[in-house]
Structure formats: C-alpha cells, structure tokens
Coordinates of C-alpha atoms in Angstrom, one line a residue:
M902 CA -5.2 31.7 -7.4
S903 CA -5.7 35.0 -9.3
G904 CA -9.0 36.8 -9.6
R905 CA -11.4 38.7 -7.3
D906 CA -13.0 37.4 -4.2
A907 CA -16.5 38.3 -3.3
A908 CA -18.4 37.1 -0.2
D909 CA -22.0 35.8 -0.6
G910 CA -24.6 36.0 2.1
N911 CA -23.4 32.7 3.7
G912 CA -19.9 34.0 4.0
T913 CA -18.6 31.8 1.2
R914 CA -16.2 33.6 -1.2
R915 CA -17.2 33.4 -4.8
T916 CA -13.8 33.3 -6.6
E917 CA -13.7 34.6 -10.2
T918 CA -10.6 33.1 -11.8
E919 CA -8.8 33.4 -15.0
G920 CA -9.7 29.8 -15.8
D921 CA -10.9 26.9 -13.7
P922 CA -8.7 23.7 -13.7
E923 CA -9.7 20.7 -15.8
T924 CA -9.1 18.5 -12.8
V925 CA -9.1 19.1 -9.0
V926 CA -7.1 16.5 -7.1
V927 CA -8.0 16.4 -3.4
G928 CA -4.9 15.5 -1.4
A929 CA -1.3 16.2 -2.4
G930 CA 0.3 13.1 -0.8
P931 CA 2.4 10.8 -3.0
V932 CA -0.7 9.3 -4.8
G933 CA -2.2 12.8 -5.4
A934 CA 1.1 14.1 -6.8
V935 CA 1.6 11.1 -9.1
T936 CA -2.0 11.5 -10.3
A937 CA -1.5 15.1 -11.2
L938 CA 1.7 14.3 -13.0
Y939 CA 0.0 11.6 -15.1
L940 CA -3.1 13.7 -16.0
A941 CA -1.8 17.3 -16.6
P942 CA 0.1 16.6 -19.8
R943 CA -2.8 14.7 -21.4
F944 CA -5.9 16.2 -20.0
G945 CA -5.3 19.8 -19.1
P946 CA -4.6 21.8 -16.0
V947 CA -4.7 20.1 -12.6
T948 CA -5.0 21.8 -9.2
L949 CA -3.8 19.9 -6.2
L950 CA -5.5 20.9 -2.9
E951 CA -3.9 19.8 0.3
K952 CA -5.2 20.6 3.8
R953 CA -1.8 20.4 5.5
E954 CA 1.0 22.9 5.0
D955 CA 3.8 22.2 2.6
P956 CA 5.9 19.5 4.3
R957 CA 9.0 20.8 2.5
R958 CA 8.8 24.0 4.5
A959 CA 8.4 22.3 7.9
P960 CA 11.5 22.8 10.0
G961 CA 13.2 19.5 10.6
G962 CA 10.6 17.6 8.6
Q963 CA 7.9 15.6 10.3
G964 CA 10.2 13.9 12.8
R965 CA 9.2 10.4 11.4
S966 CA 11.1 7.9 9.4
L967 CA 8.2 5.9 8.1
V968 CA 9.5 3.6 5.4
V969 CA 7.5 2.4 2.4
M970 CA 8.3 -0.2 -0.3
L971 CA 8.7 0.3 -4.0
S972 CA 8.1 -2.7 -6.3
A973 CA 7.6 -3.0 -10.0
R974 CA 4.2 -1.2 -10.1
G975 CA 5.6 1.8 -8.3
W976 CA 8.8 1.9 -10.4
R977 CA 6.6 1.8 -13.5
A978 CA 4.9 5.0 -12.5
L979 CA 8.1 6.7 -11.4
S980 CA 9.8 5.8 -14.7
D981 CA 6.8 7.0 -16.7
L982 CA 7.0 10.4 -14.9
G983 CA 10.7 10.8 -15.2
V984 CA 11.6 10.7 -11.5
A985 CA 12.9 7.1 -11.1
D986 CA 16.5 8.0 -11.1
A987 CA 16.1 10.7 -8.4
V988 CA 14.1 8.3 -6.2
R989 CA 16.5 5.4 -6.7
G990 CA 19.2 7.6 -5.2
I991 CA 17.4 7.7 -1.8
C992 CA 16.4 4.0 -1.7
V993 CA 17.8 0.9 -0.1
P994 CA 17.6 -2.4 -2.1
L995 CA 16.2 -5.3 0.0
H996 CA 16.7 -8.9 -1.2
G997 CA 14.5 -10.7 1.3
R998 CA 13.3 -10.8 4.9
R999 CA 15.0 -12.5 7.8
G1000 CA 12.9 -13.8 10.6
H1001 CA 14.5 -13.8 14.1
L1002 CA 12.6 -16.6 15.8
P1003 CA 12.1 -17.0 19.6
D1004 CA 14.2 -20.1 19.8
G1005 CA 17.2 -18.3 18.4
R1006 CA 17.1 -19.6 14.9
T1007 CA 16.8 -17.3 11.9
R1008 CA 14.8 -17.9 8.7
F1009 CA 15.6 -16.1 5.4
T1010 CA 13.0 -15.7 2.7
P1011 CA 14.2 -14.1 -0.6
Y1012 CA 11.8 -11.7 -2.2
S1013 CA 12.5 -13.3 -5.6
R1014 CA 14.1 -16.5 -6.8
D1015 CA 16.5 -14.7 -9.1
G1016 CA 17.8 -12.1 -6.6
R1017 CA 15.8 -9.1 -7.7
P1018 CA 15.2 -6.7 -4.8
I1019 CA 12.4 -4.5 -3.7
W1020 CA 13.3 -1.0 -2.5
A1021 CA 12.8 0.7 0.8
V1022 CA 12.4 4.5 0.8
E1023 CA 11.5 7.0 3.5
R1024 CA 8.0 8.2 2.7
E1025 CA 8.8 11.8 3.5
R1026 CA 11.8 12.0 1.2
L1027 CA 9.9 10.4 -1.7
H1028 CA 7.0 12.8 -1.1
R1029 CA 9.3 15.8 -1.4
I1030 CA 10.7 14.6 -4.8
L1031 CA 7.1 14.0 -6.1
L1032 CA 6.0 17.5 -4.9
D1033 CA 9.0 19.1 -6.5
A1034 CA 8.2 17.3 -9.8
A1035 CA 4.6 18.3 -9.7
E1036 CA 5.3 21.9 -8.9
A1037 CA 7.7 22.0 -11.8
A1038 CA 5.3 20.4 -14.2
P1039 CA 3.4 22.6 -16.7
G1040 CA -0.3 22.7 -15.9
V1041 CA 0.0 21.6 -12.3
R1042 CA -0.7 23.9 -9.3
I1043 CA -0.4 22.9 -5.7
R1044 CA -2.2 24.8 -3.0
F1045 CA -1.5 23.9 0.6
G1046 CA -3.6 24.8 3.6
Q1047 CA -6.8 24.1 1.6
R1048 CA -9.3 21.9 3.4
V1049 CA -12.0 20.5 1.1
R1050 CA -15.2 20.6 3.0
S1051 CA -17.5 19.0 0.4
V1052 CA -17.7 17.9 -3.2
D1053 CA -20.5 18.7 -5.6
L1054 CA -20.6 15.7 -8.0
D1055 CA -23.0 17.3 -10.5
E1056 CA -21.4 20.6 -11.3
P1057 CA -18.7 19.4 -10.4
A1058 CA -17.0 21.7 -7.8
V1059 CA -15.3 21.6 -4.4
L1060 CA -16.1 23.7 -1.4
V1061 CA -12.7 24.7 0.1
E1062 CA -11.7 26.3 3.4
D1063 CA -8.5 28.2 4.0
R1064 CA -7.2 30.8 6.4
H1065 CA -9.2 33.5 4.5
G1066 CA -12.5 31.7 4.6
R1067 CA -14.4 29.5 2.2
Y1068 CA -14.6 29.4 -1.6
R1069 CA -16.0 27.3 -4.3
L1070 CA -13.8 26.0 -7.1
T1071 CA -15.4 24.5 -10.2
C1072 CA -13.7 22.1 -12.6
R1073 CA -14.5 19.2 -15.1
R1074 CA -13.6 16.3 -12.7
V1075 CA -12.7 15.8 -9.1
L1076 CA -10.3 13.1 -8.0
G1077 CA -10.2 12.0 -4.3
C1078 CA -6.7 11.1 -3.2
D1079 CA -7.1 12.2 0.4
G1080 CA -6.4 9.0 2.2
A1081 CA -8.3 6.6 4.4
H1082 CA -10.3 9.3 6.1
S1083 CA -11.2 10.9 2.8
A1084 CA -13.5 13.9 2.8
A1085 CA -14.0 13.5 -1.0
R1086 CA -15.4 10.0 -0.5
A1087 CA -18.3 11.4 1.5
A1088 CA -19.8 12.7 -1.7
L1089 CA -20.1 9.2 -3.1
V1090 CA -21.4 7.8 0.2
A1091 CA -24.1 10.5 0.1
R1092 CA -25.2 9.0 -3.3
G1093 CA -25.5 5.5 -1.9
T1094 CA -22.0 4.1 -2.2
R1095 CA -21.3 1.6 0.6
A1096 CA -17.9 2.4 2.2
E1097 CA -16.5 0.2 4.9
V1098 CA -14.0 2.0 7.1
R1099 CA -12.7 0.0 9.9
T1100 CA -9.9 0.2 12.4
L1101 CA -7.9 -3.0 12.4
D1102 CA -7.2 -4.8 15.7
L1103 CA -3.5 -3.9 15.4
A1104 CA -1.7 -0.7 16.4
Y1105 CA 2.0 0.2 16.1
Q1106 CA 4.7 2.5 17.3
E1107 CA 7.7 3.6 15.2
I1108 CA 11.0 2.8 16.9
D1109 CA 14.4 4.0 15.8
V1110 CA 16.9 1.1 15.7
P1111 CA 20.7 1.6 15.6
G1112 CA 22.6 0.1 12.7
G1113 CA 25.6 -2.2 12.9
R1114 CA 24.1 -5.4 14.2
L1115 CA 21.7 -6.1 11.4
D1116 CA 22.3 -6.8 7.7
G1117 CA 21.3 -3.7 5.8
A1118 CA 20.3 -5.6 2.6
M1119 CA 17.1 -7.1 4.0
T1120 CA 14.0 -6.5 6.1
H1121 CA 14.3 -8.0 9.6
Y1122 CA 11.3 -9.1 11.7
W1123 CA 10.8 -10.7 15.1
P1124 CA 7.6 -12.7 15.4
S1125 CA 6.2 -13.7 18.8
G1126 CA 2.8 -15.0 17.8
R1127 CA 0.9 -12.2 19.6
A1128 CA 3.1 -9.3 18.6
M1129 CA 5.7 -8.6 15.9
F1130 CA 8.6 -6.2 15.5
A1131 CA 9.8 -5.3 12.0
A1132 CA 12.8 -3.2 10.9
H1133 CA 13.7 -1.7 7.5
P1134 CA 17.1 -0.3 6.7
L1135 CA 17.6 3.4 5.9
P1136 CA 20.3 5.0 3.7
S1137 CA 22.0 6.3 6.9
G1138 CA 22.7 2.8 8.1
R1139 CA 20.1 3.0 10.8
F1140 CA 16.8 1.1 10.8
S1141 CA 13.2 2.2 10.9
G1142 CA 11.4 -0.2 13.2
S1143 CA 7.7 -0.8 14.0
L1144 CA 6.3 -2.6 17.0
F1145 CA 2.9 -4.2 16.2
M1146 CA 0.6 -5.3 18.9
R1147 CA -3.2 -5.8 19.3
R1148 CA -5.1 -2.7 20.3
E1149 CA -7.4 -4.6 22.6
G1150 CA -7.3 -7.7 24.7
P1151 CA -4.9 -9.1 27.3
A1152 CA -1.1 -8.5 27.2
P1153 CA 0.7 -8.0 25.0
S1154 CA -1.6 -5.3 23.8
Y1155 CA -1.8 -1.5 23.9
A1156 CA -5.0 -1.8 25.9
A1157 CA -3.0 -3.7 28.6
A1158 CA -0.4 -0.9 28.6
A1159 CA -3.1 1.7 28.9
G1160 CA -4.6 -0.3 31.8
G1161 CA -1.4 -0.1 33.8
R1162 CA 0.8 -3.0 32.5
D1163 CA 4.4 -2.0 31.9
L1164 CA 4.8 -1.5 28.1
Y1165 CA 8.6 -2.0 28.4
G1166 CA 8.1 -5.1 30.4
M1167 CA 5.8 -6.6 27.7
F1168 CA 8.3 -5.6 25.0
A1169 CA 11.3 -7.2 26.9
A1170 CA 9.4 -10.4 27.5
H1171 CA 8.6 -10.9 23.8
F1172 CA 11.6 -9.3 22.2
P1173 CA 14.6 -9.9 24.5
E1174 CA 17.1 -9.7 21.6
L1175 CA 15.9 -6.2 20.7
T1176 CA 15.9 -5.0 24.3
G1177 CA 19.7 -5.1 24.2
A1178 CA 20.0 -3.9 20.6
V1179 CA 18.0 -0.7 21.2
P1180 CA 19.6 1.0 24.2
D1181 CA 16.9 3.6 24.6
I1182 CA 13.9 1.3 23.9
A1183 CA 12.2 2.1 27.3
E1184 CA 12.3 5.9 26.5
Q1185 CA 11.1 5.4 23.0
L1186 CA 8.2 3.2 24.1
A1187 CA 7.2 5.8 26.6
V1188 CA 7.1 8.8 24.2
K1189 CA 6.4 7.4 20.7
A1190 CA 2.8 7.8 19.5
V1191 CA 0.7 4.8 19.1
S1192 CA -0.9 4.7 15.6
T1193 CA -3.8 2.7 14.4
L1194 CA -4.2 0.9 11.1
T1195 CA -7.3 1.6 9.0
A1196 CA -8.8 -0.5 6.2
V1197 CA -11.1 1.0 3.6
R1198 CA -13.3 -0.8 1.0
C1199 CA -15.8 0.9 -1.3
D1200 CA -18.2 -0.8 -3.7
R1201 CA -18.1 2.2 -6.0
W1202 CA -15.1 4.4 -6.9
V1203 CA -16.6 6.7 -9.6
W1204 CA -19.5 9.0 -10.3
Q1205 CA -20.6 9.4 -13.9
D1206 CA -18.0 11.5 -15.7
T1207 CA -17.1 13.9 -12.8
F1208 CA -15.5 12.0 -10.0
A1209 CA -13.2 9.1 -9.0
L1210 CA -11.3 7.9 -5.9
L1211 CA -7.7 6.6 -5.9
G1212 CA -5.3 5.2 -3.4
D1213 CA -6.2 4.9 0.3
A1214 CA -9.4 6.9 -0.2
C1215 CA -10.9 3.7 -1.7
H1216 CA -8.6 0.8 -0.7
A1217 CA -6.6 1.6 2.4
M1218 CA -4.9 -1.7 3.5
A1219 CA -2.6 -3.2 6.1
P1220 CA 1.0 -2.5 5.3
F1221 CA 2.4 -6.0 5.5
M1222 CA 2.7 -6.8 1.8
G1223 CA 4.2 -3.3 1.1
H1224 CA 1.7 -2.6 -1.7
G1225 CA -0.6 0.2 -0.5
M1226 CA 1.4 3.0 -2.2
N1227 CA 2.3 0.9 -5.2
C1228 CA -1.3 0.1 -5.8
G1229 CA -2.2 3.8 -5.5
F1230 CA 0.4 4.7 -8.1
E1231 CA -1.0 2.0 -10.4
D1232 CA -4.5 3.5 -9.9
A1233 CA -3.2 6.8 -11.3
R1234 CA -1.5 5.1 -14.3
V1235 CA -4.5 3.0 -15.1
L1236 CA -6.9 5.9 -14.7
A1237 CA -4.8 8.0 -17.2
G1238 CA -4.8 5.0 -19.6
C1239 CA -8.5 4.4 -19.4
L1240 CA -9.4 8.1 -19.9
G1241 CA -7.1 8.2 -22.9
A1242 CA -8.5 5.0 -24.4
A1243 CA -12.3 5.6 -23.9
A1244 CA -14.6 7.5 -26.2
G1245 CA -15.8 9.7 -23.3
R1246 CA -15.0 10.7 -19.8
A1247 CA -17.8 8.6 -18.2
A1248 CA -16.7 5.5 -20.2
G1249 CA -13.1 6.1 -19.1
L1250 CA -14.0 6.4 -15.4
A1251 CA -16.2 3.3 -15.6
A1252 CA -13.4 1.3 -17.3
Y1253 CA -11.0 2.5 -14.5
E1254 CA -13.3 1.3 -11.8
K1255 CA -13.9 -2.0 -13.4
S1256 CA -10.2 -2.6 -13.9
R1257 CA -9.1 -1.7 -10.4
I1258 CA -11.8 -2.6 -7.8
E1259 CA -11.3 -6.4 -7.8
D1260 CA -7.5 -6.0 -7.7
A1261 CA -7.7 -3.7 -4.8
D1262 CA -9.9 -6.0 -2.8
A1263 CA -7.5 -8.9 -3.5
I1264 CA -4.3 -7.1 -2.4
S1265 CA -6.1 -5.8 0.7
R1266 CA -7.0 -9.4 1.7
L1267 CA -3.5 -10.6 1.0
S1268 CA -1.9 -7.8 3.0
Y1269 CA -3.8 -8.4 6.2
R1270 CA -3.3 -12.2 5.9
H1271 CA 0.4 -11.7 5.4
Y1272 CA 0.7 -10.3 9.0
F1273 CA -0.5 -13.5 10.5
T1274 CA 1.8 -15.6 8.3
M1275 CA 4.8 -13.6 9.5
A1276 CA 3.8 -13.0 13.1
D1277 CA 3.3 -16.7 14.1
P1278 CA 6.7 -18.4 14.4
R1279 CA 5.1 -21.7 15.6
R1280 CA 2.9 -22.2 12.6
A1281 CA 3.6 -25.7 11.3
E1282 CA 3.7 -26.3 7.6
T1283 CA 0.8 -28.5 6.5
A1284 CA 1.1 -31.2 3.8
V1285 CA -0.6 -28.8 1.4
D1286 CA 2.1 -26.1 2.2
V1287 CA 4.9 -28.6 1.6
L1288 CA 3.4 -29.9 -1.6
R1289 CA 2.8 -26.3 -2.9
G1290 CA 6.5 -25.6 -2.3
R1291 CA 7.6 -28.7 -4.2
L1292 CA 5.3 -27.9 -7.1
T1293 CA 6.7 -24.4 -7.3
A1294 CA 10.3 -25.7 -7.3
L1295 CA 9.5 -28.4 -9.9
F1296 CA 7.5 -26.2 -12.3
P1297 CA 9.1 -22.7 -11.8
D1298 CA 7.6 -21.3 -15.0
R1299 CA 4.1 -22.4 -14.2
F1300 CA 4.0 -21.7 -10.4
V1301 CA 5.6 -18.4 -9.4
P1302 CA 5.4 -17.5 -5.7
L1303 CA 2.6 -15.2 -4.8
Y1304 CA 4.9 -12.5 -3.3
E1305 CA 7.1 -12.5 -6.3
R1306 CA 4.2 -12.1 -8.7
C1307 CA 2.8 -9.2 -6.7
A1308 CA 6.2 -7.4 -6.3
F1309 CA 7.9 -8.0 -9.6
T1310 CA 5.1 -8.1 -12.2
E1311 CA 2.2 -5.9 -13.1
E1312 CA -0.3 -8.8 -13.2
G1313 CA -3.7 -8.1 -11.7
Y1314 CA -3.7 -8.8 -8.0
A1315 CA -7.1 -10.6 -8.4
S1316 CA -5.5 -12.9 -11.0
V1317 CA -2.6 -13.7 -8.7
L1318 CA -5.0 -14.5 -5.8
R1319 CA -7.2 -16.7 -8.0
D1320 CA -4.1 -18.6 -9.2
E1321 CA -2.9 -19.0 -5.6
R1322 CA -6.3 -20.6 -4.7
R1323 CA -6.0 -22.9 -7.7
L1324 CA -2.6 -24.0 -6.5
D1325 CA -4.1 -24.8 -3.1
R1326 CA -6.9 -26.8 -4.7
L1327 CA -4.3 -28.6 -6.9
A1328 CA -2.2 -29.6 -3.9
A1329 CA -5.3 -30.7 -2.0
D1330 CA -6.5 -32.8 -4.9
L1331 CA -3.1 -34.5 -5.4
L1332 CA -3.0 -35.4 -1.7
E1333 CA -6.6 -36.8 -1.9
R1334 CA -5.7 -38.9 -4.9
H1335 CA -2.3 -40.1 -3.9
G1336 CA -2.1 -39.8 -0.1
T1337 CA 0.2 -37.8 2.1
A1338 CA 3.2 -40.0 1.1
L1339 CA 3.3 -37.8 -2.1
V1340 CA 4.8 -35.0 0.0
S1341 CA 8.1 -37.0 0.3
A1342 CA 7.9 -38.8 -3.1
S1343 CA 10.6 -38.5 -5.7
D1344 CA 10.6 -35.6 -8.2
D1345 CA 9.9 -38.1 -11.0
R1346 CA 6.9 -39.6 -9.2
L1347 CA 5.5 -36.1 -8.4
R1348 CA 5.9 -35.1 -12.0
A1349 CA 4.1 -38.2 -13.1
C1350 CA 1.2 -37.6 -10.7
T1351 CA 0.7 -34.0 -11.8
R1352 CA 1.1 -34.5 -15.5
S1353 CA -2.6 -34.6 -16.2
L1354 CA -3.4 -31.8 -13.8
V1355 CA -0.7 -29.1 -14.5
P1356 CA -1.3 -26.9 -17.5
D1357 CA 1.5 -26.4 -20.0
T1358 CA 1.2 -22.7 -19.9
A1359 CA -0.1 -20.1 -17.4
T1360 CA -3.0 -17.8 -18.4
L1361 CA -2.5 -14.2 -17.5
E1362 CA -5.5 -11.9 -17.3
D1363 CA -5.4 -8.5 -18.9
T1364 CA -6.3 -5.6 -16.6
G1365 CA -8.3 -3.8 -19.3
C1366 CA -6.4 -0.5 -19.5
S1367 CA -2.7 0.2 -19.9

C-alpha cells in the first residue's frame, strides 16, 4: 500500500493512500479469492486481506493433503473466472463411492445415474491456482500477514494489524470470507445478528493411505456405526484418508484415547482391513493432529449497503456432502449477480441474502445427516426407503436422487430438500393407502397406484439472482 503512515495518539497508523479500494475482502482463502475475481471487473478495485502468510511461499507447503470436492456449482464459478482448465489438470474424477462393510461385502453407489463424475482436488493446490489468478487480475490486490481486528459497518472501514502496527482502511463495502471463526462476523453480531457457532461431536485425523489396493476412480469409506474412515484418491495415486470418531463419550472416541485407551487398538478393532493396508498407521495415529468440525449458522448475512458474509463465515458445515466450498463459490457468483441486477447496493445485498440463506441452511442439514447415513452399515432399509427407490427408477425424469441434484445441477438446495421431503410423504401416503405389499408389487401396479399422485412435470424454483 503506497502513501504515508502517521501514528495517532492510540498507536493506530492513519494511512493516507492513493485511493481506497471499492471492496475489502477479509480472508484470502479459496472463497475470498473467487469473490475478488468476480467483483473486481464489474465493481472496481478489491483488496484481499489475509492474516496468514502467503501459502505459496511456505517451504514444502502446509504438509497436509486435505481433499475437497468440485461439483457443478464449483465448476460454474471456475469456468466463469477462466481457471477451469488449470484446475481440471490437478483433479481426479470420481464416479461414485464404495462402502467396505464390516461383514466383508462392498457396496457401490454411483454419484450420478449417467456416469458423470464429481472431482477431487487437493485444497492447497487449488488455492494456489486461485491466488495466482487473483494476483494477476486487474484491480485485485492481495496483502498477507494482515489481521483484521474489527470492522466498522457504518463508514465502512476495517482496523488491520500487521508487523508494523495497526492501521485503518476505508472502502465502500466489506465482505467477510474469513471462515468459521470469522472476525468480520463479529461486527454483525454486535448489531444484533444471532450467530450459532458450534463444535460438532465429531473430530478427525488426516491419514495418508498408499495406493495400489484401492480403485482410484471412486471414494472409499469404511463404516463401523460409531466411527468411519474415508479415503479420496490423489493424482499421485495415493489416497488422502480421514478417520472420523466422536470427540466425547466411550470408545471409539478421541476422549477415550485422551483418557488412556490405545488409539491404535481402537482403530484396529473397527478397521481391520485398513490396519494391514496402511503399514505405518500406528505412527500416523500417534502424531497426526486431531481436528474438530465447526458448524456456523447466521440469521443475517448483510448490513445495509456496506457489508456481507460469504462461505464458512456464515454457513460452515460438515464435509460429508462435499459442498461447503462449492456453496461458497456459489455465494460469490450470486452476490455479483445480485449487485449487478439491483438498483442500488443495499438492494443488491438484500437480494443476495434472501437468495442464499435458506439454501445454506438446507445443505448444512443435509451434510450432517449424510454422515450418519454413510457411517451406519447396519441401517436397514425401511419400506419408505425401498418405495422411494422404486419411484425414482420408474419415474427418472420426475424423481432425481438428492445427491445427483445437489452435485450436478445448480438448483437451490432448499428446493431440493423440499422435494426430498415431498417424496418421503408420497411414499408414506402410498403405503398407507395400499399397504406394504406395494413395495414388491409389479411396475404396472405401482404406476397405476401413483398415477393420480405423481405430477407430470417437476417444478424448479428460481434462486432469484443469476
């Protein structure tokens, strides 16, 4: 930042600049970088402030192989911003997930009925591509080592601390993209916004899994009811694994390990197949950090015409549907569309909030629920479950599986969830009218029974901004 620095009586540097940015984005993670790339060409200069140092300069990277998923919403943003081809070069296509059950059986679930894949990518490598693109984009400036201490919603401005001290940076709008433990969000909370930030009763360790034994075209998971292990392929041929267990309670849990129970013994008892497949599993369990999962929900995302939250800062969720980052990228796209379509900035931010908040709540609920669906190998299908499956097969254009709609369309998550509940009610209604024998009835009988209840066409709800 060019200009002269002058300290006031409180030790805060008053920075005189050649021109304040139109937008300050707090947080230069993937969602922050995507937000800057969307806004700068249409709405003027953007300054990204990141409290950490530049990850591209860190020797040897972060030492983590955390994998995130890219589905249609994420690819839409990457395509809009001109980086899709670069990102696709570091991705692995995944066509489904294979469950390795305790009784030795396996169960394959395709991600789509027509063979379309979702894509696994190492978060760190994706982040570097996005930072490079943002740094090269006209009107975008990235400043690392800049910790935002507070946000003034009225001016608006941010109070920033770096190695030289503190300074105040003014702008026209502030966007909080600084994650689940957002400092920017505190400004909204101070104005009465209700923000629920809770640590889920699940924790995890990242485990490196050798390649060779597992099919590299799918996600693999090992459910045990009270714990789960998942592994995603990397371009190197190895797999990035995650052990999920409860934080508290009896074994298997991380609390039990902290209380003296042997973590390796718990792992071996629940995942014997993996004990042999990962030769150094005991060493990894002993040294790998245990990370918690945080969920965030806010009843307000914006303030007048000066401030908005995006990504995990307003809707951090469990990772089990693979949509946290995709949802954050969609936030950025919708925000840019709403700002461009509205008559004023306040109207644009209000339209963004209205468009996104219900969808974020829906995918957050679905993401946490999906863990328990995957983790319990003994869960028996109910009559409603079986009938739902048959209806989906008989009427493929009218009933699209929930995961497929979330991953391969840009339909609102809330609309998908509502339709899922309607399908549950339809199946329950059919069973009430015709009895459980309908589950095994012929296709012709099932079609006849549903003729008056199944609509000819599906109704899709518009998100409001494009």
